XYZ file of C-alpha atoms in Angstrom:
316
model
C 37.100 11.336 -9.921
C 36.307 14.930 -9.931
C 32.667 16.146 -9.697
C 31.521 18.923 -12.946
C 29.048 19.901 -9.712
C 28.964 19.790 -5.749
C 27.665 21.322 -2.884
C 28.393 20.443 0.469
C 26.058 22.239 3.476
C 23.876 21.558 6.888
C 20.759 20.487 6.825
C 18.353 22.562 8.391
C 16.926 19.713 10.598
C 18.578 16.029 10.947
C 18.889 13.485 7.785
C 19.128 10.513 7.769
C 20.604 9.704 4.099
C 19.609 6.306 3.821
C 15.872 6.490 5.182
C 15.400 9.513 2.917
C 17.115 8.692 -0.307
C 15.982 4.522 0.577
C 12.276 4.561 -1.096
C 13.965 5.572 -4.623
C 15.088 2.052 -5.524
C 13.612 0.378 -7.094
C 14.731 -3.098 -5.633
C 17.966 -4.928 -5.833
C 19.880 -4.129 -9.046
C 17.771 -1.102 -9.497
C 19.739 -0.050 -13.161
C 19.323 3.648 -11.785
C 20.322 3.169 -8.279
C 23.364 1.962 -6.249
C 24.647 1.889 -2.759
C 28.261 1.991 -2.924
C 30.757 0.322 -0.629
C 31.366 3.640 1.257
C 27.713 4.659 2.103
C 27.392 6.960 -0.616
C 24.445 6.987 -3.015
C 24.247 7.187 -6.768
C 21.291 7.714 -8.650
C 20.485 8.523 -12.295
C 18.110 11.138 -12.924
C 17.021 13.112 -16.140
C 16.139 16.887 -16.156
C 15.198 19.486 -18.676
C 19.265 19.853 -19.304
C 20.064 16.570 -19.849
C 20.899 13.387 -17.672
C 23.119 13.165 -14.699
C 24.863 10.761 -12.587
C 24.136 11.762 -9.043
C 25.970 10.719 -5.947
C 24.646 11.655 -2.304
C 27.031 11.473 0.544
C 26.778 11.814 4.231
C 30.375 12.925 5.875
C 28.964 13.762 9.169
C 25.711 12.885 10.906
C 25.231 16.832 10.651
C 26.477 17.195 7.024
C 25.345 16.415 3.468
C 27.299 16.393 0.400
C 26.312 16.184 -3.521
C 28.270 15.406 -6.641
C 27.150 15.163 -10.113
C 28.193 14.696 -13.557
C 26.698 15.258 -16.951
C 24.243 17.989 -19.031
C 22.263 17.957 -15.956
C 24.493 17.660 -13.109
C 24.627 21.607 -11.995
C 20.336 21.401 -12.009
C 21.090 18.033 -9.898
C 23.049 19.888 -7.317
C 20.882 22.747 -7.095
C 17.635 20.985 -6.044
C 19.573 18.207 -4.027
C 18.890 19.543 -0.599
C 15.006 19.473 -1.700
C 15.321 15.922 -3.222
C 17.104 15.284 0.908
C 14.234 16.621 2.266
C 15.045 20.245 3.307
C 11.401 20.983 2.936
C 9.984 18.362 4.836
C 8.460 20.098 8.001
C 7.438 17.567 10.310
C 6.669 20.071 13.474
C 2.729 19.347 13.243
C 3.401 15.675 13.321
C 1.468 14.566 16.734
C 2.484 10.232 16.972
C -0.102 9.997 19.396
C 0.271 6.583 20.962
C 3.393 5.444 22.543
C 4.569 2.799 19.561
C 4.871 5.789 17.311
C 6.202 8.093 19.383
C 8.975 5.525 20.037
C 9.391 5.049 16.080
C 9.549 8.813 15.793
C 12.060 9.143 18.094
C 14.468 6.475 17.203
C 14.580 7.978 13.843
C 15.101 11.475 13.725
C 16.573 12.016 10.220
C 13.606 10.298 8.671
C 12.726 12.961 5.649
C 10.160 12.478 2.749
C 12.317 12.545 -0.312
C 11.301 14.787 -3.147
C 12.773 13.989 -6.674
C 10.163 16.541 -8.330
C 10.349 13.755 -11.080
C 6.669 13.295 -11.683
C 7.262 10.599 -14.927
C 10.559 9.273 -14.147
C 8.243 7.963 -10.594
C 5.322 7.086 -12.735
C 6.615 4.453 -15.042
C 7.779 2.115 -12.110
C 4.773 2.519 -10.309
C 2.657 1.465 -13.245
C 4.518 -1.296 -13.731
C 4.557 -2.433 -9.956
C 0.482 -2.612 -10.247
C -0.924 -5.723 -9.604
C 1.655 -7.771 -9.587
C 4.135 -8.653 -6.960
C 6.561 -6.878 -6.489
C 9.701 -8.577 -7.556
C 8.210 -9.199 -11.281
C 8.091 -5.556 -11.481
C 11.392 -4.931 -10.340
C 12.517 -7.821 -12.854
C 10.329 -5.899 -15.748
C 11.408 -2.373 -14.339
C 15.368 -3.803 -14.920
C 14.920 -5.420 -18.351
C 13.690 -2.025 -19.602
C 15.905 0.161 -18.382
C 18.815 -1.723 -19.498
C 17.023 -2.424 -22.789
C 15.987 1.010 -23.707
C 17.842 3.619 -21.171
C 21.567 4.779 -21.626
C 25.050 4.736 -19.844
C 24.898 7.225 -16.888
C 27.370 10.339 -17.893
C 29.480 8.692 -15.407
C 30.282 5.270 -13.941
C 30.366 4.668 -10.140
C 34.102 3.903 -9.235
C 34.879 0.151 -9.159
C 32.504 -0.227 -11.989
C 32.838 -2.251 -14.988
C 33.876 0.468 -17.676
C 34.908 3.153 -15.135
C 38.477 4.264 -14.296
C 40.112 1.465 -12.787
C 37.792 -1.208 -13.908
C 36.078 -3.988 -11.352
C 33.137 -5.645 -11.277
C 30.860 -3.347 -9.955
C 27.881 -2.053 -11.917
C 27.582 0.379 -14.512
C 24.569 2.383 -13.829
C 22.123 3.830 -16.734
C 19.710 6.608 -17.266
C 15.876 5.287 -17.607
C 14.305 6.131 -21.363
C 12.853 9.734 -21.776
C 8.775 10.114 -22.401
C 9.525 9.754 -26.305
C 11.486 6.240 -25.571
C 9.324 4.989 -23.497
C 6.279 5.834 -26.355
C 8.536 3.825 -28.809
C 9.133 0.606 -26.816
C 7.566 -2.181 -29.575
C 4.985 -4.797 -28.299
C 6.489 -7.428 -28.426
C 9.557 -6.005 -25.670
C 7.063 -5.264 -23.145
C 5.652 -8.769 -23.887
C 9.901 -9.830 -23.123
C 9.291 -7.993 -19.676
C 6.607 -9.506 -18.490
C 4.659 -6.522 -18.809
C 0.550 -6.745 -19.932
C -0.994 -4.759 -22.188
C -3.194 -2.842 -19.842
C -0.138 -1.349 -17.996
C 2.054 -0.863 -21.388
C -1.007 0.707 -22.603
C -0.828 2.677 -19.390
C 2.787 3.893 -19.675
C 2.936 4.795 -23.612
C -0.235 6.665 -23.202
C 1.303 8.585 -20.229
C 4.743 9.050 -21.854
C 2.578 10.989 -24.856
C 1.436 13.747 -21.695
C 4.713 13.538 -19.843
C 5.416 17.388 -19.917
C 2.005 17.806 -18.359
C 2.343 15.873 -15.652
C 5.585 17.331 -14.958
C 3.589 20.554 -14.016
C 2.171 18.241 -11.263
C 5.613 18.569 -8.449
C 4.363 22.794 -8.413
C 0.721 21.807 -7.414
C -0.924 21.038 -4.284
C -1.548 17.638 -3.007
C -4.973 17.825 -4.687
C -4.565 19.012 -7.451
C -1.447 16.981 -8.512
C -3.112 14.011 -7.894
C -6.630 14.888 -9.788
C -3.762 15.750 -12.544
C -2.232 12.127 -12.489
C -5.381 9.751 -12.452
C -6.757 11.930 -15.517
C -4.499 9.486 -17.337
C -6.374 6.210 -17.668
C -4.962 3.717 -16.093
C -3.482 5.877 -12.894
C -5.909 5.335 -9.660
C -5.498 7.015 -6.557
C -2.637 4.049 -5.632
C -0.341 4.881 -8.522
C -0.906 8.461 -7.750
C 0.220 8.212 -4.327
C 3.626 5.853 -5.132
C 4.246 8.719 -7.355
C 3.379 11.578 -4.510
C 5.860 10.045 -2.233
C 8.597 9.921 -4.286
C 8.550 12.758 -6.600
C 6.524 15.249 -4.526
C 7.497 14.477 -0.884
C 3.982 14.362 0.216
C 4.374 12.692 3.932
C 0.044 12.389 3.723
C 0.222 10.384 0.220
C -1.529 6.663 1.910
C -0.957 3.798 -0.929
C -4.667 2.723 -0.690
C -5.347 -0.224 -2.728
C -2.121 -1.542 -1.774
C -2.715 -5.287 -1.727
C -0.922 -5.645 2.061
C -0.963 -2.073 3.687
C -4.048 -1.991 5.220
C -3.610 -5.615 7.261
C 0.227 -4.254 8.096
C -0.842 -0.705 9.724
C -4.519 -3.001 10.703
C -1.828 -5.589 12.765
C 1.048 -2.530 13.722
C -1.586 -0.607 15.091
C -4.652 -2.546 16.385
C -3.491 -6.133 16.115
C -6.223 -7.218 13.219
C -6.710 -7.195 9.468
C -8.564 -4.009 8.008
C -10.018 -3.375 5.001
C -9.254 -0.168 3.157
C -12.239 1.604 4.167
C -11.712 0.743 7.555
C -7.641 1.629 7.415
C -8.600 5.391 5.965
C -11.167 5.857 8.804
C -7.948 4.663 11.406
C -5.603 6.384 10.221
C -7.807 9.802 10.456
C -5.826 11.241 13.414
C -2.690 11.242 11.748
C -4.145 13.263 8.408
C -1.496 15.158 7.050
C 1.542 12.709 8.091
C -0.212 9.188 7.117
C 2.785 8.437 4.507
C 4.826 9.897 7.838
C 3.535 6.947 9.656
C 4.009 4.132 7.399
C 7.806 4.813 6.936
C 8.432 5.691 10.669
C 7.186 1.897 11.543
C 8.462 0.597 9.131
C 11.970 2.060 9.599
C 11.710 0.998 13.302
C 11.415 -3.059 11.884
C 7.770 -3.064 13.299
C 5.746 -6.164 11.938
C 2.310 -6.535 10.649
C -0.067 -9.317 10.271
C 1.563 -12.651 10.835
C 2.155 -14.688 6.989
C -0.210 -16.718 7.112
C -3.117 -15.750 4.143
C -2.193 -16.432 0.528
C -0.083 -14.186 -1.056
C -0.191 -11.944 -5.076
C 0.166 -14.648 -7.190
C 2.757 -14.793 -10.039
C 1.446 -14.498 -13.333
C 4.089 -14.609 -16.155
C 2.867 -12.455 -18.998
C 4.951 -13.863 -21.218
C 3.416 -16.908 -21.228
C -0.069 -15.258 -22.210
C-alpha cells in the first residue's frame, strides 16, 4: 500500500511512539484508533483539507516515520512531528523526589502529544464526564460508527481493504455540522444525557472558534473552552493534553486523580484542594507527572472505596 504522503526523520530528543501517541484512544475499539500487529499506529483525523488516515511508525528507537492518505493526508504529514511531540521541551522538568526521578528516567521518550485538534478532543471528553469511563467509550463508539465515515484508507488486514481479513475498518469521527445534527433520540441510543448532548451540539455550533484555541497560551485557551457551558476546568484540561500538548494541564475534578497522585506520592487520599496545593512544586510539568507514574505501573490508593456508578441513560 503506497502512502499519497510520508516523511521519515530524527527526532530532536527521544520518542517513545507508544507513550506519546497512547493517550489518543479512546479505549479498546476506539473507531478512530488502531494498533496494528506490527507496532505501527493508525489514527483518523480531520483537518481544514479534508480527512486522513494516518499511520505512525517507529523503525528505529532513533527514527520516526509518517504515512497518510486522503484530502488531508499531506497537512497530516506536515504537523506529524508536532502531533510526536517535537515541541515538547522537558529541560525545566525538576522530579524532585527519588520515585519520580526513577519514573523519569525509565522513560525517556515520554512526549506530550499535540493533535492541535481542539473539537475533535472535545467531544470525547464531554462525553467521558461523569460517568465511568467505559460507558463513554461504549457511547464514544456507537457514534462514531453511527454518524462518522470510512477512513480514506483501510488499515491492511482489514475487512474491506486489499487483501481482506478480519481486522477493523477504521472511520473518521462526524465534523462540527454532524455532530449539531445528531437527533435526540440517537444520543438517547448511546447512553448519552441531555446535559452533555446539550453540551456537544452547542459546542459543535462554535467549533471554528475553539479551533483558534491550539495558537493560544495555556490561559487563554482554556478561559476560551469553559466559555462554552457545560466545559469546566476538567474538560478543558482532557482537551489541553491531547490537542495542545500542555504537560501542566492537571484533570482536577477527576473523580480518582487526586487519591492516585494523594497514595503515589504521600501514601493517603487527598482532596482536590489539597492535590493542587501538592502538586505546587512541579507547576509547569503536573500533566508531566501524572503520565511519567503512570507509565512506570506505579499504583495509587488501594480499591477499596465505592466506585462511579453505572447509570444507563437509556433507561431514563
Amino acid at each position: 500500500m503506497i502512502a499519497e504522503h510520508s516523511r521519515t526523520w530524527t527526532p530532536r530528543h527521544p520518542t517513545d511512539l507508544s507513550q506519546t501517541i497512547g493517550p489518543v484512544r479512546r479505549g479498546p475499539g476506539d473507531p478512530t484508533f488502531l494498533r496494528a500487529v506490527d507496532g505501527s499506529f493508525w489514527r483518523t483525523t480531520r483537518s481544514a483539507s479534508g480527512p486522513a488516515t494516518v499511520r505512525y511508525a517507529q523503525p528505529a528507537a532513533d527514527v520516526l516515520r509518517v504515512d497518510a492518505w486522503g484530502p488531508g493526508a499531506a497537512e497530516a504529514v506536515a504537523e506529524a512531528a508536532v502531533v510526536l511531540g517535537e515541541g515538547d521541551d522537558p529541560s525545566g522538568f525538576d522530579p524532585r523526589i527519588a520515585l519520580i526521578d526513577e519514573a523519569h528516567r525509565r522513560n525517556p521518550g515520554l512526549r506530550m502529544v499535540r493533535t492541535g485538534r481542539v473539537f475533535e478532543a472535545l467531544v470525547p471528553a464531554i462525553l467521558e464526564q461523569k460517568v465511568i469511563t467505559l460507558q463513554a467509550h461504549d457511547s464514544w463508539r456507537f457514534l462514531v460508527h453511527r454518524f462518522g465515515e470510512d477512513a480514506p484508507v483501510p488499515p491492511p488486514g482489514a475487512a474491506g481493504s486489499a487483501g481482506g481479513g478480519t481486522g477493523r475498518r477504521l472511520k473518521v469521527a462526524p465534523t462540527a455540522e454532524q455532530w449539531a445534527r445528531v437527533p435526540s433520540w440517537e444520543w438517547h441510543r448511546a447512553g448519552v444525557d441531555p446535559q452533555r448532548s446539550r453540551t456537544i451540539v452547542n459546542a459543535a455550533r462554535y467549533a471554528s472558534r475553539l479551533e483558534e484555541a491550539s495558537g493560544m497560551s495555556p490561559t487563554d485557551a482554556a478561559a476560551r473552552l469553559m466559555l462554552m457551558p457545560g466545559v469546566g476546568v476538567w474538560t478543558a484540561a482532557e482537551v489541553a493534553q491531547r490537542a495542545f500538548g500542555d504537560p501542566d494541564a492537571l484533570a482536577v475534578g477527576d473523580y480518582h486523580l487526586s487519591n492516585y497522585l494523594g497514595h503515589a506520592l504521600w501514601g493517603r487520599d487527598m482532596t482536590d484542594d489539597e492535590m493542587v496545593e501538592a502538586m505546587a512544586p512541579w507547576a509547569g510539568h503536573r500533566q508531566r507527572v501524572v503520565r511519567l507514574l503512570g507509565a512506570s505501573g506505579v499504583r495509587g490508593r488501594p480499591r477499596r472505596g465505592p466506585r462511579m456508578p453505572f447509570v444507563d441513560h437509556r433507561a431514563i
